Coordinates of C-alpha atoms and ligand atoms in Angstrom, one line a residue:
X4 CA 298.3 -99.8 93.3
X5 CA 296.3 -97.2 91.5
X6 CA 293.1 -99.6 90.7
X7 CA 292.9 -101.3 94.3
X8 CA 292.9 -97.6 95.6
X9 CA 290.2 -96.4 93.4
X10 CA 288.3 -99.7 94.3
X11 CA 288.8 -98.7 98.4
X12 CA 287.6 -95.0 97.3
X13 CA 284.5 -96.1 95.9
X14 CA 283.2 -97.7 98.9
X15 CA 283.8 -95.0 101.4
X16 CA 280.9 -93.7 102.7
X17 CA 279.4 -90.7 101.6
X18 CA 279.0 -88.0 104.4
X19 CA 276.3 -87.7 106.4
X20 CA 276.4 -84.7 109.0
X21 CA 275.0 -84.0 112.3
X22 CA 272.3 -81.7 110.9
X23 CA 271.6 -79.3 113.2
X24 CA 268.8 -76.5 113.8
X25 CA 269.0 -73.3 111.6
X26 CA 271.9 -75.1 109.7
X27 CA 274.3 -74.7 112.8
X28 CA 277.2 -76.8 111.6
X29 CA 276.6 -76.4 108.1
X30 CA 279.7 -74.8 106.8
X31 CA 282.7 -75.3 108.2
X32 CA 283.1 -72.7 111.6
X33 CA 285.1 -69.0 111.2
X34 CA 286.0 -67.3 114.0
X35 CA 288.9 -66.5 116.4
X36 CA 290.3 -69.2 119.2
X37 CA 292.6 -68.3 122.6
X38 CA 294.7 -71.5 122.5
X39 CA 297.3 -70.4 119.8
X40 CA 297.7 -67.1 120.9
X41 CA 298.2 -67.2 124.5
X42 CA 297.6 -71.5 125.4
X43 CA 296.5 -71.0 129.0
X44 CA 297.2 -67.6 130.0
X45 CA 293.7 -66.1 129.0
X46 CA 291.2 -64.3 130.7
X47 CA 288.1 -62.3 129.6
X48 CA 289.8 -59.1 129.0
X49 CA 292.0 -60.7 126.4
X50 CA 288.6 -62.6 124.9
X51 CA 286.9 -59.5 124.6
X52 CA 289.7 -57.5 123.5
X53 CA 289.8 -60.1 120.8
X54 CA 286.4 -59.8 119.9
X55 CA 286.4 -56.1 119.6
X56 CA 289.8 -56.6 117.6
X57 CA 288.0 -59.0 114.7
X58 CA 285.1 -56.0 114.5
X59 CA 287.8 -53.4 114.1
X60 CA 289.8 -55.3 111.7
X61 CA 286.7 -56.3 109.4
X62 CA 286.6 -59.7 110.3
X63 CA 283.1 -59.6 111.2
X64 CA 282.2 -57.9 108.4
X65 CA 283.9 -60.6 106.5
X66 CA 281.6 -63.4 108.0
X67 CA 283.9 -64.6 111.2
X68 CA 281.2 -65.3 113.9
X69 CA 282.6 -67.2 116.7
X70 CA 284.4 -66.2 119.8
X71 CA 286.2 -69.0 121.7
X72 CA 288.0 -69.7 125.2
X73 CA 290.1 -72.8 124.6
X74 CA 291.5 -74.4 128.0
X75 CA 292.3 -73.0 131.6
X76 CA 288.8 -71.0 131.9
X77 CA 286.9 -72.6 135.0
X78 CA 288.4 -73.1 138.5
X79 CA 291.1 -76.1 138.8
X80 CA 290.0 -77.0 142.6
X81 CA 287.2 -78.9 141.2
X82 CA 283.5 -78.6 140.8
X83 CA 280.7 -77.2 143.1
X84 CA 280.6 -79.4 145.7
X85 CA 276.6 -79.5 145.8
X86 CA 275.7 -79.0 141.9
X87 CA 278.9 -80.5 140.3
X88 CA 278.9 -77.5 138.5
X89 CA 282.2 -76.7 136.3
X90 CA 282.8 -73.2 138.0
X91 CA 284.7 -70.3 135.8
X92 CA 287.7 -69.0 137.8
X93 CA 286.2 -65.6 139.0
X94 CA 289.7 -64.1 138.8
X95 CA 290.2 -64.4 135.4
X96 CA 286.7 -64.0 134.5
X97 CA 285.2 -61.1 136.8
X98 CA 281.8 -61.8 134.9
X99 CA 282.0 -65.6 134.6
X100 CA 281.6 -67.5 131.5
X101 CA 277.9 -66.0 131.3
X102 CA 278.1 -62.3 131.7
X103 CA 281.0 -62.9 129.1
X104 CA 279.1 -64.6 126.8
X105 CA 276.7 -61.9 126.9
X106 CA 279.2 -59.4 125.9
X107 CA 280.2 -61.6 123.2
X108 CA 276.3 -61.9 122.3
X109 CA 276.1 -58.3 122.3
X110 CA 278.9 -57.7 120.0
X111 CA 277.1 -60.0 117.4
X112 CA 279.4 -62.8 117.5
X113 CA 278.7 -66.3 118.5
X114 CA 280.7 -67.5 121.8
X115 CA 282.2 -71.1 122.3
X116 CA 284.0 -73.0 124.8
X117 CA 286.3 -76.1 125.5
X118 CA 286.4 -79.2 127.3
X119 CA 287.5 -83.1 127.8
X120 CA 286.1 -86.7 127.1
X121 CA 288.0 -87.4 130.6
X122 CA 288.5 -86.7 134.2
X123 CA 291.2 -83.4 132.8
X124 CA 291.5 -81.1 130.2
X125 CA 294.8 -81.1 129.1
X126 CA 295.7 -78.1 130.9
X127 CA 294.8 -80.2 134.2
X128 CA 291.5 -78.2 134.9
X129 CA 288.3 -80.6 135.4
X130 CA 286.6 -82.1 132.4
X131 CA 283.4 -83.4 131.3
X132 CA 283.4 -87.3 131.6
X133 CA 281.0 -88.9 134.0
X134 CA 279.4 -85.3 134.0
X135 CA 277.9 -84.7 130.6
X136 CA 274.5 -84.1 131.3
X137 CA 275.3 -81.5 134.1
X138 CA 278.4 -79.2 132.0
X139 CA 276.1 -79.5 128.3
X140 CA 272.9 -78.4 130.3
X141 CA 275.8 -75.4 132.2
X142 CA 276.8 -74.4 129.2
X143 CA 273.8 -74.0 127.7
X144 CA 272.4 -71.8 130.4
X145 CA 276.0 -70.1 129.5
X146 CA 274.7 -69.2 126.5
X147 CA 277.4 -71.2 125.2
X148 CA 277.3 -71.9 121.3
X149 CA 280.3 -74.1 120.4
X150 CA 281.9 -76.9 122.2
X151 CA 285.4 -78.0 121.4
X152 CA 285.6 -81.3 123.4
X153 CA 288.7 -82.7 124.2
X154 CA 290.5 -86.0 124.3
X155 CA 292.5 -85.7 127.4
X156 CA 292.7 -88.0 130.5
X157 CA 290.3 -90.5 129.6
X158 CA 290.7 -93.2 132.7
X159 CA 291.9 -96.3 132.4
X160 CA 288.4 -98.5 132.3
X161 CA 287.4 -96.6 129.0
X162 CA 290.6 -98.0 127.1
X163 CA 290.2 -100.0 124.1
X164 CA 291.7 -103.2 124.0
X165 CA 293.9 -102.2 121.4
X166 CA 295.9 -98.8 123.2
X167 CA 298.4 -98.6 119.6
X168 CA 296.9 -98.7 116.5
X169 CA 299.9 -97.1 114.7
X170 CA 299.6 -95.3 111.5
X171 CA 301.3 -97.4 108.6
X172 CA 304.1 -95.5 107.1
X173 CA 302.8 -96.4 103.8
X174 CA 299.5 -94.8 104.3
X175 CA 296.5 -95.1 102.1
X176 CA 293.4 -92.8 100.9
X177 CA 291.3 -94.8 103.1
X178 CA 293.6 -94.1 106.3
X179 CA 293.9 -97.6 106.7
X180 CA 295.9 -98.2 110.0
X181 CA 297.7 -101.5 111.5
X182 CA 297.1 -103.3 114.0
X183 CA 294.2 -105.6 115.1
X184 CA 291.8 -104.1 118.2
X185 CA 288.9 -105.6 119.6
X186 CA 286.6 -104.0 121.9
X187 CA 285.8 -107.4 124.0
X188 CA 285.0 -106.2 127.4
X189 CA 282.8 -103.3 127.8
X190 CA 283.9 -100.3 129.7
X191 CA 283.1 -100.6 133.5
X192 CA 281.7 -97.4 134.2
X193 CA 278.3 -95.7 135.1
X194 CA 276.7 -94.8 131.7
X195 CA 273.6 -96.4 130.0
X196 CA 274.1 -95.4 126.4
X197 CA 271.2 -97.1 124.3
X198 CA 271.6 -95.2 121.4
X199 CA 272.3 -97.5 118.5
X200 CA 275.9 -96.7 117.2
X201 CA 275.5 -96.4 113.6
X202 CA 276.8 -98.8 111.7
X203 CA 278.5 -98.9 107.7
X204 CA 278.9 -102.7 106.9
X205 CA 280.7 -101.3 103.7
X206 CA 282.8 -99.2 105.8
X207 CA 283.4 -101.4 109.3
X208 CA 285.6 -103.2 110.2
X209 CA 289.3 -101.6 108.5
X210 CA 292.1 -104.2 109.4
X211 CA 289.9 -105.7 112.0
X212 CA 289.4 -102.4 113.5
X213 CA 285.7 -101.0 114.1
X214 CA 286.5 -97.4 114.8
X215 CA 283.0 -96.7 115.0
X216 CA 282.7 -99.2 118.3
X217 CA 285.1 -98.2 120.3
X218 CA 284.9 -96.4 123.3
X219 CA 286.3 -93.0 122.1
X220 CA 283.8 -92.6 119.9
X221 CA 281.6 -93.6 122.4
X222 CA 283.1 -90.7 125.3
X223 CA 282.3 -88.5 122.1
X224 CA 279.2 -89.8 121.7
X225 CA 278.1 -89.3 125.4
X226 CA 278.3 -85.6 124.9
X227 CA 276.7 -85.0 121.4
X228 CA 273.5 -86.7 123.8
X229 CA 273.8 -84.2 126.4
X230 CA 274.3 -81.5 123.8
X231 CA 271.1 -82.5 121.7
X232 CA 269.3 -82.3 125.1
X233 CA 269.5 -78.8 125.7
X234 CA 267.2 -75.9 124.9
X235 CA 270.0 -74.8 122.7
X236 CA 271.8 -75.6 119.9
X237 CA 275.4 -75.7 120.7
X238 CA 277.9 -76.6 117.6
X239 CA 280.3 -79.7 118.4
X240 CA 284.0 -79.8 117.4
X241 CA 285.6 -83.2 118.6
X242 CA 289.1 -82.4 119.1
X243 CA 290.5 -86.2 119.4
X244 CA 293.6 -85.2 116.7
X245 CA 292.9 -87.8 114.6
X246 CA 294.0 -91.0 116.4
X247 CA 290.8 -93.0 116.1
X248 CA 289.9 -92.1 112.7
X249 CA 287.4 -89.9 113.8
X250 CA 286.7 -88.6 109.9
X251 CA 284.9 -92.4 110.2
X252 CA 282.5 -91.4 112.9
X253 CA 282.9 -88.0 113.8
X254 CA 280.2 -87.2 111.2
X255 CA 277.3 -88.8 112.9
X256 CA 278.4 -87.5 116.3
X257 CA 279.8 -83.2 115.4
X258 CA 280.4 -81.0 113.4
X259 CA 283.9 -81.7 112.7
X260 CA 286.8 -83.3 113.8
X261 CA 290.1 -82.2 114.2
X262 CA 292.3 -84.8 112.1
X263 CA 295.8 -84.7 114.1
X264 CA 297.9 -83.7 116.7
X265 CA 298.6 -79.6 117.7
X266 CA 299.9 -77.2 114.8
X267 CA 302.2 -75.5 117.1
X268 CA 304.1 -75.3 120.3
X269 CA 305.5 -72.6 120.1
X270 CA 306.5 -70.8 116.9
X271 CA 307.5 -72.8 114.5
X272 CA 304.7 -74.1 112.7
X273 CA 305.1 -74.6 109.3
X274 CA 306.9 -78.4 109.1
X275 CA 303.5 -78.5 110.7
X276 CA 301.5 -77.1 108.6
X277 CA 302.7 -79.6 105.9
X278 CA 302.4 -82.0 107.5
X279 CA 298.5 -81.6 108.3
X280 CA 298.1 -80.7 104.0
X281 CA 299.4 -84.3 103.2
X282 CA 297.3 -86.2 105.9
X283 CA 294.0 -83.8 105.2
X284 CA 294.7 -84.8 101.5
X285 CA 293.4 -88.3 102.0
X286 CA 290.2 -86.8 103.9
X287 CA 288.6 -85.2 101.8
X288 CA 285.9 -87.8 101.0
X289 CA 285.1 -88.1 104.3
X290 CA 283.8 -84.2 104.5
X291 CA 280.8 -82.5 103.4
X292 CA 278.0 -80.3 104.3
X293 CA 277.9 -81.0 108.2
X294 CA 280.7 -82.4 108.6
X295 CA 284.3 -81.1 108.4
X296 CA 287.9 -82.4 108.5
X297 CA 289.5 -79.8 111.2
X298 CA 293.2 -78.8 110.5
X299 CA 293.3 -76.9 113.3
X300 CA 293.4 -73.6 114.2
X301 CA 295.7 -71.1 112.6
X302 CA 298.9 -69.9 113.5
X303 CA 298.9 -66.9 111.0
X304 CA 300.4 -63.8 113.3
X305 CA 302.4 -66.2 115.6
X306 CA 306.2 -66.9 114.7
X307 CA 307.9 -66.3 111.8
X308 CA 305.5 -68.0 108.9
X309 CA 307.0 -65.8 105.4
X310 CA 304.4 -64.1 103.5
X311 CA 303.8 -67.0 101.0
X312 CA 303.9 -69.6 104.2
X313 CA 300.7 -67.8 105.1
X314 CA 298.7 -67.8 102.4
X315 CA 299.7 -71.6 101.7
X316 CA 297.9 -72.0 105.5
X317 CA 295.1 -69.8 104.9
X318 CA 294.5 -71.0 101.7
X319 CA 294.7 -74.7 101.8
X320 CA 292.8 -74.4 105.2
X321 CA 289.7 -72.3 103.2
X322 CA 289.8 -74.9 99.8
X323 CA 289.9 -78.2 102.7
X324 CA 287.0 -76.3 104.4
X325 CA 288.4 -77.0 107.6
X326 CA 286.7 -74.2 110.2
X327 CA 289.0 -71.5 110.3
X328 CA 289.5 -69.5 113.4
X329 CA 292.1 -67.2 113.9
X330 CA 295.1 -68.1 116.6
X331 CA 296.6 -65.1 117.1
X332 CA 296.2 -61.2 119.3
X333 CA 294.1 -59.7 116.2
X334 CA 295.1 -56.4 116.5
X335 CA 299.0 -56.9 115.7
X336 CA 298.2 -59.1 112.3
X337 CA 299.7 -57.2 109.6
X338 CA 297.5 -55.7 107.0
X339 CA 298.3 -58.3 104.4
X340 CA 298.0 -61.0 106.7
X341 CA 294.4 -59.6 107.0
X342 CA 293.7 -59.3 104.0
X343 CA 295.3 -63.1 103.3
X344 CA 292.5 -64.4 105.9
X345 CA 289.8 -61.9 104.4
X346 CA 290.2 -63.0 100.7
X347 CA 286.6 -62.8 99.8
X348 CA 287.1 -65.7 96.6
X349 CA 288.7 -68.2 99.0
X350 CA 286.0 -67.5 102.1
X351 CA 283.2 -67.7 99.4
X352 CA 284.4 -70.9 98.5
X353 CA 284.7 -72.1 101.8
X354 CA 281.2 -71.3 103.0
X355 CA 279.5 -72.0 99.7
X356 CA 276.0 -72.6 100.4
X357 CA 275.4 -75.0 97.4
X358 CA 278.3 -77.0 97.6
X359 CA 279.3 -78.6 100.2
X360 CA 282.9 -81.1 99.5
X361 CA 285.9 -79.4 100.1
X362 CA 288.5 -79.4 97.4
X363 CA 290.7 -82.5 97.0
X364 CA 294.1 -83.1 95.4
X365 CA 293.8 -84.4 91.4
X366 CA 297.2 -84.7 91.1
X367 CA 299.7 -85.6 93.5
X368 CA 303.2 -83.6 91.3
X369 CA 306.5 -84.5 92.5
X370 CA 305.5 -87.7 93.9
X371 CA 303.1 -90.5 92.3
X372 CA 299.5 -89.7 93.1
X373 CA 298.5 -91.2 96.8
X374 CA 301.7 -91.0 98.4
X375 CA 301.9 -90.2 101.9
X376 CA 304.6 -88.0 102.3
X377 CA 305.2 -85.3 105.1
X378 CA 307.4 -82.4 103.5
X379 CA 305.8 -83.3 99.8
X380 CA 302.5 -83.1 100.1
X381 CA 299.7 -83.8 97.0
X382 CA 300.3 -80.3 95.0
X383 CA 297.5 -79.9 92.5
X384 CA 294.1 -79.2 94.0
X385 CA 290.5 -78.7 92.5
X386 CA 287.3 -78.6 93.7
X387 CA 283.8 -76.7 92.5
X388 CA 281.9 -73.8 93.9
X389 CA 279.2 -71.6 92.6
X390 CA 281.3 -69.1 90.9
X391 CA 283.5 -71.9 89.2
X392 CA 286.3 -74.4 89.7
X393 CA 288.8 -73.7 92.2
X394 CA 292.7 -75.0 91.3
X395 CA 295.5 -75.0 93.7
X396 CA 299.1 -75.7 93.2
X397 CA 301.0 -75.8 96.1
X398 CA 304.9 -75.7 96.0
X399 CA 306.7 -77.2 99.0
X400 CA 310.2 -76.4 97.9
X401 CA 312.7 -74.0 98.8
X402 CA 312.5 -72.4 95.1
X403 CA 310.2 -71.1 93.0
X404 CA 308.8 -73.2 91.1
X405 CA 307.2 -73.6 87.6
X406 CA 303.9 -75.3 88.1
X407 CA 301.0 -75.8 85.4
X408 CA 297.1 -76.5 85.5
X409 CA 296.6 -79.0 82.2
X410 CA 293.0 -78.3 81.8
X411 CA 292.4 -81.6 80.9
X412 CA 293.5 -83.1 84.1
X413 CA 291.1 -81.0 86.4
X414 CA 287.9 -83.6 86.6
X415 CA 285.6 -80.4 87.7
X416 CA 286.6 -78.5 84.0
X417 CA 284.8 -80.5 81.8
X418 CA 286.9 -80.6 78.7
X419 CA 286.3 -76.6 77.0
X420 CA 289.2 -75.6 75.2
X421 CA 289.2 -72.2 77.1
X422 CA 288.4 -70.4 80.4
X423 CA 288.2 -67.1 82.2
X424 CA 291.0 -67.7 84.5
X425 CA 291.2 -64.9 87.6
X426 CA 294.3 -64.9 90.2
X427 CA 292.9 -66.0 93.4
X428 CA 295.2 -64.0 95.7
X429 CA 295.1 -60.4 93.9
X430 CA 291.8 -60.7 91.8
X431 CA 293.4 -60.2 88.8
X432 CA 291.8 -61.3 85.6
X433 CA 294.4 -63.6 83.8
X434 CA 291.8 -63.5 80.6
X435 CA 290.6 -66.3 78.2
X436 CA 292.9 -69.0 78.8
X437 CA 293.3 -72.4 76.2
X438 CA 294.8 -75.7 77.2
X439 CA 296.4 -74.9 80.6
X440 CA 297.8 -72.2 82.3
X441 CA 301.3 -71.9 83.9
X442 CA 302.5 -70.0 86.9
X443 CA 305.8 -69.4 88.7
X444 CA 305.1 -70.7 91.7
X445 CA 307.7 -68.9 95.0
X446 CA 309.3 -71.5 97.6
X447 CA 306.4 -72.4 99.9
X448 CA 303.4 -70.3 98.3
X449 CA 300.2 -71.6 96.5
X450 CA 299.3 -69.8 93.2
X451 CA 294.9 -70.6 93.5
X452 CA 293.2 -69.3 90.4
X453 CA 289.1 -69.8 89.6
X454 CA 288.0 -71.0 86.2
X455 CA 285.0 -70.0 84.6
X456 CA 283.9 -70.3 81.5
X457 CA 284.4 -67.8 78.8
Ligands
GAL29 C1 295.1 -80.0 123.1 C2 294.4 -79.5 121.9 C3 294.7 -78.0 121.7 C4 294.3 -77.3 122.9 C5 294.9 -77.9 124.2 C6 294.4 -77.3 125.5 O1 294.8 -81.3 123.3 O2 294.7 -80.2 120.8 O3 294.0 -77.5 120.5 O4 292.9 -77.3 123.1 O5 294.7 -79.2 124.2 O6 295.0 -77.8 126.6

């Protein structure tokens, strides 16, 4: 089992981003996001009042930069009957989407906005397909810099042949799914879209699937066009949660890609939360500079996540560089929950400018390495950064837990007998450390220590 899924890793592809201007898309995204703090009851007050929030709180100052409506902004009656313009509702947004991007400009954050690859958001408002051109070319004159783009309410003549491609239970690293699709008649529909769609022979097709072909990616691909277009450079998050392996061919089209389904309705999150650890732990060689796996957005400050529950979320999120951005009213997180999501090892690790993978796991734990398993995640994870090697060890259990790094099982230490070993979540310096180091590890919590050398 071990060998043939080594021999699938070593022909997956390696990443190759949307590069965009000024190196837009880079890193993975930090900022702050309306859906998981109030889903569609937003309005600008509430935006700005978030905005001026992450400024009070430090969050600028700790590198957050983008401001984002989610859903339910714009009118639900439909678009400008002359332009076919998406038009903000005027109610909830006195000043429009523009004059509060401006604000949002003038407070020095970036501002981004959401909507759908079909004829509705989810929240039923109108949505971009069939209308690409005109919302990317609006948005732009928005000001807008970030566009999460939906997967809701794509009609009936862009479904693949194959409508349930389920995920096999006994999941692999290369996310291998059942079921055989074929895309054999083209969509009917009014698009001419001569772009070539790239093409991996090493990669396509996976169980007779070719991910890359079929017409989600295409919906996706419609928009990433229009976006390019404009005059300005709008970041691309493709929220399709993961159901056409869009880790495959989300990094020629955005900047990321969300990799599953919501991580909350409502308060209780974190059967969520480990849920989206175990499937992002088979992702992580699809990720890089450019291109990121998205976990979603957080749900640190909603519901009743414990203290070690949140810096689990936070810190997995940060060492997966998913983009991070806050989903919660800013000014009633605790002061350790800010400083959890201001930890300035983990958020230099996640936007390291030199390198680019996220961590991965090296180690499985309780379970043999490359199981898929939904309440027992992969455990031990590693990955390397400009001021040393990162190790996580995550404890899904309802006790605390003894958990140990063996130095020579960490493939980014490279076989010294010792290291400088400093505690991750209170910057304390565990000193020169020889073999391995062992922790005690509470129900839920992930002890995350650097390693440098001494
Ligand atoms: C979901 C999406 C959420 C949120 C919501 C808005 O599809 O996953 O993150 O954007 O739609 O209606």
């Amino acid at each position: 089992m071990a060998a043939t899924i080594a021999a699938a890793l070593a022909v997956l592809p390696l990443a190759s981003g949307l590069e965009l201007p000024n190196e837009v898309g880079k890193l993975p995204a930090l900022g702050w996001n309306s859906w998981n703090a109030y889903y569609c009851d937003i309005n600008q007050e509430k935006i700005l009042q978030a905005a001026n929030s992450m400024i009070d709180r430090g969050f600028k100052d700790a590198g957050y930069t983008y401001i984002n409506s989610d859903d339910c902004w714009s009118r639900m009656d439909g678009r400008d009957p002359e332009t076919h313009e998406l038009r903000p509702n005027m109610t909830k947004f006195p000043d429009g989407i523009k004059g509060t991007a401006d604000e949002i400009h003038d407070m020095g954050f970036k501002f981004g906005i959401y909507s759908s690859a079909g004829t509705m958001t989810c929240g039923r408002y109108p949505a971009s397909l069939g209308y690409e051109a005109i919302d990317a070319a609006t948005f732009a004159s928005w000001g807008v810099d970030y566009l999460k783009y939906d997967n809701c309410f794509p009609p009936e003549y862009w479904y693949d042949d194959c409508l349930s491609c389920e995920v096999d239970p006994s999941f692999s690293p290369t996310g291998i799914v059942n079921g055989s699709c074929t895309n054999s008649t083209p969509p009917v529909n009014h698009y001419s879209y001569d772009r070539p769609i790239p093409f991996c022979a090493l990669e396509w097709p996976v169980d007779g699937v070719n991910y890359t072909a079929k017409y989600t990616a295409l919906r996706f691909r419609i928009m990433e066009e229009a976006l390019l277009a404009q005059n300005r450079t709008i970041l691309y998050s493709l929220c399709e949660w993961g159901v056409d392996q869009p880790w495959r061919w989300g990094n020629q089209t955005g900047s990321s890609w969300r990799i599953s389904n919501d991580i909350a309705f409502g308060d209780t999150s974190w059967p969520r939360i480990v849920e989206i650890i175990n499937m992002n732990s088979f992702l992580s060689p699809f990720a890089d500079f450019y291109g990121h796996n998205d976990a979603d957005m957080l749900t640190i400050g909603n519901g009743n996540l414990t203290s070690a529950e949140v810096r689990t979320h936070f810190g997995l999120w940060a060492l997966m560089k998913s983009p991070i951005l806050i989903g919660t009213v800013v000014a009633n997180l605790t002061e350790e929950e800010v400083s959890v999501l201001q930890n300035k090892m983990l958020l230099s690790f996640h936007q390291d400018p030199v390198f680019g993978k996220p961590a991965a796991p090296y180690k499985w734990g309780a379970n043999p390495d490359w199981t898929f398993n939904n309440t027992i995640p992969a455990q031990y994870w590693s990955g390397a950064s400009s001021n040393g090697t990162m190790v996580a060890m995550f404890n899904p259990f309802n006790e605390t837990r003894s958990m140990e790094v063996d130095f020579s099982e960490v493939p980014q230490l490279d076989g010294k007998a010792s290291y400088e070993v400093v505690n991750v979540w209170d910057g304390s310096n565990m000193g020169s450390c020889e073999g391995s180091v062992q922790m005690d590890v509470e129900a839920h919590d992930t002890a995350i220590v650097l390693f440098t050398e001494s």
